[in-house]
Amino acid sequence: MKCFSSIATVGTTLVALGTVMVCSNGALADPLNDRPVNPLGDNGTEDTLQEVLDSITDGEPGQIDAVNDQKPFALFKSTSGSGLKGTLVAEIAGYDDLNLFGLYSADDKNNKAQIFTGGDKPFGRVSIDFFNNGNVKIGDDIIGAGFNGAFGFYLDTPNDIFYTEDIHNKNGDPQALVYQGDNDTVLQIGDFQAGTFVDTEFIIAFEDKPFNSSDKDFNDMVVHIAGIEPVPEPMTILGSTLALGFGGLFKRQLSKRQKN
């Protein structure tokens, strides 16, 4: 019974340790936003974000729930040597001719690679390639350099530059909502062939005015991105933390028993 008691003590302490490490270590906690944002705005004169999402799903409305399906992810990495694809889904904004959308480096938010400009129209699609030297290209054009790790998405507007990481926005406010594929929902975007919304695909929806003074509709720039995964992966962090904590605690428990 003493052995089981010791293991139980280790397990209880381990859970506490894992909780403290995940919550207190800024490097682990920062890339995850507090979601969902609710309620979302609706000015009654344009398509809501929910209607935009419904317009690209094949089937009943609400397959992607604008509120309940929000994910906390803010940083990503490419999942394939073939890079990623970006499709402009909607741009319902007064600044639609001025807003700029792209990637920023997780190491330096000022290091950006622009993907879409204000002149781009819905259902335009681009392929973005990442190279070993850190360059990012669309076709033969270099759009960024120094991208050797994780990245987020930004929206450059006449008001400010907004980021998928809330910590980079004024007052830490949410300016972007993220939706991940569920490996079940079917997307039909423009005239492109319908396909399953898989878990390496995401929809990024931006609000282009500072949150506290905006209509909070998050339909100002909506982009579908394929070929990425979130960084860090929450279960990977937790698993690593627990494994390290368990090893240390088990050694201390064993040492105490040997001394006794």
CSV table of N, CA, C and O in Angstrom, one decimal, residues 77-153:
chain,number,residue,atom,x,y,z
A,77,LYS,N,2.9,26.7,-38.4
A,77,LYS,CA,4.1,26.3,-39.2
A,77,LYS,C,3.6,25.5,-40.4
A,77,LYS,O,2.5,25.0,-40.4
A,78,SER,N,4.3,25.5,-41.5
A,78,SER,CA,3.9,24.8,-42.7
A,78,SER,C,4.1,23.3,-42.4
A,78,SER,O,5.0,22.8,-41.7
A,79,THR,N,3.1,22.5,-43.0
A,79,THR,CA,3.1,21.1,-42.8
A,79,THR,C,3.7,20.3,-44.0
A,79,THR,O,3.8,19.1,-43.9
A,80,SER,N,4.1,21.0,-45.0
A,80,SER,CA,4.5,20.3,-46.2
A,80,SER,C,5.6,21.1,-46.9
A,80,SER,O,5.7,22.3,-46.9
A,81,GLY,N,6.5,20.3,-47.6
A,81,GLY,CA,7.5,20.9,-48.3
A,81,GLY,C,7.0,21.7,-49.5
A,81,GLY,O,7.7,22.5,-50.1
A,82,SER,N,5.7,21.4,-49.9
A,82,SER,CA,5.1,22.1,-51.0
A,82,SER,C,4.5,23.5,-50.6
A,82,SER,O,3.9,24.1,-51.4
A,83,GLY,N,4.7,23.8,-49.3
A,83,GLY,CA,4.2,25.2,-48.9
A,83,GLY,C,2.8,25.2,-48.5
A,83,GLY,O,2.2,24.1,-48.2
A,84,LEU,N,2.2,26.4,-48.6
A,84,LEU,CA,0.8,26.5,-48.2
A,84,LEU,C,0.0,27.2,-49.3
A,84,LEU,O,0.6,27.9,-50.2
A,85,LYS,N,-1.3,27.1,-49.2
A,85,LYS,CA,-2.2,27.9,-50.2
A,85,LYS,C,-3.1,28.8,-49.4
A,85,LYS,O,-3.6,28.4,-48.4
A,86,GLY,N,-3.2,30.0,-49.9
A,86,GLY,CA,-4.1,31.0,-49.3
A,86,GLY,C,-5.2,31.4,-50.3
A,86,GLY,O,-4.9,31.7,-51.5
A,87,THR,N,-6.5,31.4,-49.8
A,87,THR,CA,-7.6,31.8,-50.7
A,87,THR,C,-8.3,32.9,-50.0
A,87,THR,O,-8.8,32.7,-48.8
A,88,LEU,N,-8.5,34.0,-50.7
A,88,LEU,CA,-9.3,35.1,-50.1
A,88,LEU,C,-10.8,34.8,-50.2
A,88,LEU,O,-11.3,34.7,-51.3
A,89,VAL,N,-11.4,34.6,-49.1
A,89,VAL,CA,-12.8,34.2,-49.0
A,89,VAL,C,-13.7,35.4,-49.1
A,89,VAL,O,-14.7,35.4,-49.8
A,90,ALA,N,-13.5,36.4,-48.3
A,90,ALA,CA,-14.4,37.6,-48.2
A,90,ALA,C,-13.6,38.8,-47.7
A,90,ALA,O,-12.6,38.6,-46.9
A,91,GLU,N,-14.0,40.0,-48.2
A,91,GLU,CA,-13.4,41.2,-47.7
A,91,GLU,C,-14.5,42.2,-47.6
A,91,GLU,O,-14.8,42.9,-48.6
A,92,ILE,N,-15.2,42.3,-46.5
A,92,ILE,CA,-16.4,43.2,-46.4
A,92,ILE,C,-16.0,44.3,-45.4
A,92,ILE,O,-16.2,44.3,-44.2
A,93,ALA,N,-15.4,45.3,-46.0
A,93,ALA,CA,-14.8,46.4,-45.2
A,93,ALA,C,-14.7,47.7,-46.0
A,93,ALA,O,-14.6,47.7,-47.2
A,94,GLY,N,-14.8,48.8,-45.3
A,94,GLY,CA,-14.7,50.1,-45.9
A,94,GLY,C,-13.3,50.3,-46.4
A,94,GLY,O,-13.1,51.1,-47.3
A,95,TYR,N,-12.3,49.6,-45.8
A,95,TYR,CA,-10.9,49.7,-46.2
A,95,TYR,C,-10.5,48.6,-47.2
A,95,TYR,O,-9.4,48.2,-47.2
A,96,ASP,N,-11.5,48.0,-47.9
A,96,ASP,CA,-11.2,46.8,-48.7
A,96,ASP,C,-10.1,47.1,-49.7
A,96,ASP,O,-9.5,46.1,-50.2
A,97,ASP,N,-10.0,48.3,-50.2
A,97,ASP,CA,-9.0,48.6,-51.2
A,97,ASP,C,-7.6,48.9,-50.6
A,97,ASP,O,-6.6,49.1,-51.3
A,98,LEU,N,-7.5,49.0,-49.2
A,98,LEU,CA,-6.3,49.4,-48.5
A,98,LEU,C,-5.7,48.3,-47.6
A,98,LEU,O,-4.5,48.3,-47.4
A,99,ASN,N,-6.5,47.4,-47.1
A,99,ASN,CA,-6.0,46.4,-46.2
A,99,ASN,C,-5.1,45.5,-46.9
A,99,ASN,O,-5.2,45.1,-48.0
A,100,LEU,N,-4.1,45.1,-46.1
A,100,LEU,CA,-3.0,44.1,-46.6
A,100,LEU,C,-3.0,42.9,-45.6
A,100,LEU,O,-2.9,43.1,-44.4
A,101,PHE,N,-2.9,41.7,-46.2
A,101,PHE,CA,-2.9,40.5,-45.4
A,101,PHE,C,-1.6,39.7,-45.7
A,101,PHE,O,-1.2,39.7,-46.8
A,102,GLY,N,-1.0,39.1,-44.6
A,102,GLY,CA,0.1,38.3,-44.8
A,102,GLY,C,0.6,37.6,-43.6
A,102,GLY,O,-0.1,37.5,-42.6
A,103,LEU,N,1.9,37.1,-43.7
A,103,LEU,CA,2.5,36.4,-42.6
A,103,LEU,C,3.5,37.3,-41.8
A,103,LEU,O,4.0,38.3,-42.4
A,104,TYR,N,3.6,37.0,-40.5
A,104,TYR,CA,4.7,37.7,-39.8
A,104,TYR,C,5.5,36.6,-39.0
A,104,TYR,O,4.9,35.6,-38.6
A,105,SER,N,6.8,36.9,-38.8
A,105,SER,CA,7.6,35.9,-38.1
A,105,SER,C,7.3,35.9,-36.6
A,105,SER,O,7.1,37.0,-36.0
A,106,ALA,N,7.2,34.7,-36.0
A,106,ALA,CA,6.9,34.7,-34.6
A,106,ALA,C,8.1,35.3,-33.8
A,106,ALA,O,7.9,35.7,-32.7
A,107,ASP,N,9.3,35.3,-34.4
A,107,ASP,CA,10.5,35.8,-33.7
A,107,ASP,C,10.5,37.4,-33.8
A,107,ASP,O,11.2,38.0,-33.0
A,108,ASP,N,9.8,37.9,-34.8
A,108,ASP,CA,9.9,39.4,-35.0
A,108,ASP,C,8.6,39.8,-35.7
A,108,ASP,O,8.5,39.6,-36.9
A,109,LYS,N,7.6,40.4,-35.0
A,109,LYS,CA,6.4,40.7,-35.7
A,109,LYS,C,6.5,41.8,-36.8
A,109,LYS,O,5.6,42.0,-37.6
A,110,ASN,N,7.6,42.5,-36.8
A,110,ASN,CA,7.9,43.5,-37.8
A,110,ASN,C,8.4,42.8,-39.1
A,110,ASN,O,8.5,43.5,-40.1
A,111,ASN,N,8.8,41.6,-39.1
A,111,ASN,CA,9.2,40.9,-40.3
A,111,ASN,C,8.0,40.2,-40.9
A,111,ASN,O,7.5,39.2,-40.4
A,112,LYS,N,7.6,40.8,-42.1
A,112,LYS,CA,6.3,40.4,-42.7
A,112,LYS,C,6.5,39.9,-44.1
A,112,LYS,O,7.5,40.3,-44.8
A,113,ALA,N,5.6,39.1,-44.6
A,113,ALA,CA,5.5,38.7,-46.0
A,113,ALA,C,4.1,38.9,-46.4
A,113,ALA,O,3.2,38.1,-46.0
A,114,GLN,N,3.9,39.8,-47.3
A,114,GLN,CA,2.5,40.2,-47.8
A,114,GLN,C,2.0,39.1,-48.8
A,114,GLN,O,2.7,38.8,-49.7
A,115,ILE,N,0.8,38.7,-48.5
A,115,ILE,CA,0.1,37.7,-49.4
A,115,ILE,C,-1.0,38.4,-50.3
A,115,ILE,O,-1.0,38.2,-51.5
A,116,PHE,N,-1.9,39.1,-49.7
A,116,PHE,CA,-3.0,39.7,-50.4
A,116,PHE,C,-3.0,41.2,-50.2
A,116,PHE,O,-2.6,41.7,-49.1
A,117,THR,N,-3.3,42.0,-51.2
A,117,THR,CA,-3.4,43.4,-51.2
A,117,THR,C,-4.9,43.8,-51.3
A,117,THR,O,-5.8,43.0,-51.5
A,118,GLY,N,-5.1,45.1,-51.0
A,118,GLY,CA,-6.5,45.6,-51.1
A,118,GLY,C,-7.2,45.4,-52.4
A,118,GLY,O,-8.4,45.3,-52.5
A,119,GLY,N,-6.4,45.3,-53.5
A,119,GLY,CA,-6.9,45.2,-54.8
A,119,GLY,C,-7.3,43.8,-55.2
A,119,GLY,O,-8.0,43.5,-56.2
A,120,ASP,N,-6.9,42.8,-54.3
A,120,ASP,CA,-7.3,41.4,-54.6
A,120,ASP,C,-8.8,41.2,-54.3
A,120,ASP,O,-9.3,41.7,-53.4
A,121,LYS,N,-9.4,40.3,-55.1
A,121,LYS,CA,-10.8,40.1,-54.9
A,121,LYS,C,-11.1,38.6,-54.4
A,121,LYS,O,-10.2,37.8,-54.5
A,122,PRO,N,-12.3,38.4,-53.8
A,122,PRO,CA,-12.6,37.1,-53.3
A,122,PRO,C,-12.4,36.0,-54.3
A,122,PRO,O,-12.7,36.2,-55.5
A,123,PHE,N,-11.9,34.9,-53.7
A,123,PHE,CA,-11.6,33.6,-54.4
A,123,PHE,C,-10.3,33.7,-55.2
A,123,PHE,O,-10.0,32.7,-55.9
A,124,GLY,N,-9.6,34.8,-55.0
A,124,GLY,CA,-8.2,34.7,-55.5
A,124,GLY,C,-7.4,33.8,-54.7
A,124,GLY,O,-7.5,33.7,-53.5
A,125,ARG,N,-6.5,33.0,-55.3
A,125,ARG,CA,-5.7,32.0,-54.6
A,125,ARG,C,-4.3,32.1,-55.0
A,125,ARG,O,-3.9,32.3,-56.1
A,126,VAL,N,-3.4,31.9,-54.0
A,126,VAL,CA,-2.0,32.0,-54.2
A,126,VAL,C,-1.3,30.8,-53.5
A,126,VAL,O,-1.8,30.2,-52.5
A,127,SER,N,-0.1,30.4,-54.0
A,127,SER,CA,0.7,29.3,-53.4
A,127,SER,C,1.9,30.0,-52.8
A,127,SER,O,2.6,30.8,-53.5
A,128,ILE,N,2.2,29.7,-51.5
A,128,ILE,CA,3.3,30.3,-50.8
A,128,ILE,C,4.3,29.2,-50.5
A,128,ILE,O,4.0,28.2,-49.9
A,129,ASP,N,5.6,29.4,-50.9
A,129,ASP,CA,6.6,28.4,-50.7
A,129,ASP,C,7.7,28.9,-49.7
A,129,ASP,O,8.1,30.1,-49.7
A,130,PHE,N,8.1,28.0,-48.8
A,130,PHE,CA,9.1,28.3,-47.8
A,130,PHE,C,10.4,27.6,-48.2
A,130,PHE,O,10.4,26.4,-48.6
A,131,PHE,N,11.6,28.3,-48.1
A,131,PHE,CA,12.8,27.8,-48.5
A,131,PHE,C,13.8,27.7,-47.3
A,131,PHE,O,13.6,28.4,-46.3
A,132,ASN,N,14.8,26.8,-47.4
A,132,ASN,CA,15.7,26.6,-46.3
A,132,ASN,C,16.5,27.8,-45.9
A,132,ASN,O,16.9,27.9,-44.7
A,133,ASN,N,16.7,28.8,-46.8
A,133,ASN,CA,17.4,30.0,-46.4
A,133,ASN,C,16.5,31.0,-45.8
A,133,ASN,O,16.9,32.1,-45.5
A,134,GLY,N,15.2,30.6,-45.5
A,134,GLY,CA,14.3,31.6,-44.8
A,134,GLY,C,13.5,32.4,-45.7
A,134,GLY,O,12.6,33.1,-45.3
A,135,ASN,N,13.7,32.3,-47.1
A,135,ASN,CA,12.9,33.1,-48.0
A,135,ASN,C,11.5,32.5,-48.2
A,135,ASN,O,11.3,31.3,-48.1
A,136,VAL,N,10.6,33.4,-48.4
A,136,VAL,CA,9.2,33.0,-48.7
A,136,VAL,C,8.9,33.6,-50.1
A,136,VAL,O,9.1,34.8,-50.4
A,137,LYS,N,8.3,32.7,-51.0
A,137,LYS,CA,8.1,33.2,-52.3
A,137,LYS,C,6.6,32.9,-52.7
A,137,LYS,O,6.0,31.9,-52.3
A,138,ILE,N,6.1,33.7,-53.6
A,138,ILE,CA,4.9,33.4,-54.4
A,138,ILE,C,5.3,33.4,-55.8
A,138,ILE,O,5.7,34.4,-56.4
A,139,GLY,N,5.3,32.2,-56.4
A,139,GLY,CA,5.9,32.0,-57.7
A,139,GLY,C,7.4,32.3,-57.6
A,139,GLY,O,8.1,31.7,-56.8
A,140,ASP,N,7.9,33.2,-58.5
A,140,ASP,CA,9.3,33.5,-58.5
A,140,ASP,C,9.6,34.8,-57.7
A,140,ASP,O,10.8,35.2,-57.5
A,141,ASP,N,8.6,35.4,-57.1
A,141,ASP,CA,8.8,36.6,-56.3
A,141,ASP,C,9.0,36.3,-54.8
A,141,ASP,O,8.2,35.6,-54.2
A,142,ILE,N,10.1,36.9,-54.3
A,142,ILE,CA,10.4,36.8,-52.9
A,142,ILE,C,9.6,37.8,-52.2
A,142,ILE,O,9.6,39.0,-52.4
A,143,ILE,N,8.7,37.3,-51.3
A,143,ILE,CA,7.8,38.3,-50.5
A,143,ILE,C,8.3,38.4,-49.1
A,143,ILE,O,7.7,39.3,-48.3
A,144,GLY,N,9.3,37.6,-48.7
A,144,GLY,CA,9.8,37.8,-47.3
A,144,GLY,C,11.0,37.0,-47.1
A,144,GLY,O,11.4,36.1,-47.9
A,145,ALA,N,11.8,37.3,-46.0
A,145,ALA,CA,13.0,36.6,-45.7
A,145,ALA,C,13.1,36.4,-44.2
A,145,ALA,O,12.4,37.1,-43.4
A,146,GLY,N,13.9,35.5,-43.7
A,146,GLY,CA,14.0,35.2,-42.3
A,146,GLY,C,12.9,34.4,-41.7
A,146,GLY,O,12.7,34.5,-40.5
A,147,PHE,N,12.2,33.7,-42.5
A,147,PHE,CA,11.1,32.9,-42.0
A,147,PHE,C,11.6,31.4,-41.8
A,147,PHE,O,11.4,30.6,-42.6
A,148,ASN,N,12.3,31.2,-40.7
A,148,ASN,CA,12.8,29.9,-40.4
A,148,ASN,C,12.1,29.1,-39.3
A,148,ASN,O,12.5,28.0,-38.9
A,149,GLY,N,11.0,29.7,-38.8
A,149,GLY,CA,10.3,29.0,-37.7
A,149,GLY,C,8.8,29.3,-37.8
A,149,GLY,O,8.2,29.4,-38.9
A,150,ALA,N,8.2,29.4,-36.7
A,150,ALA,CA,6.7,29.7,-36.6
A,150,ALA,C,6.4,31.1,-37.2
A,150,ALA,O,7.2,32.0,-37.2
A,151,PHE,N,5.1,31.2,-37.6
A,151,PHE,CA,4.6,32.5,-38.1
A,151,PHE,C,3.2,32.7,-37.7
A,151,PHE,O,2.5,31.7,-37.3
A,152,GLY,N,2.8,33.9,-37.7
A,152,GLY,CA,1.3,34.3,-37.5
A,152,GLY,C,0.8,35.0,-38.7
A,152,GLY,O,1.6,35.1,-39.7
A,153,PHE,N,-0.4,35.5,-38.6
A,153,PHE,CA,-1.0,36.2,-39.7
A,153,PHE,C,-1.3,37.7,-39.2
A,153,PHE,O,-1.7,37.9,-38.1
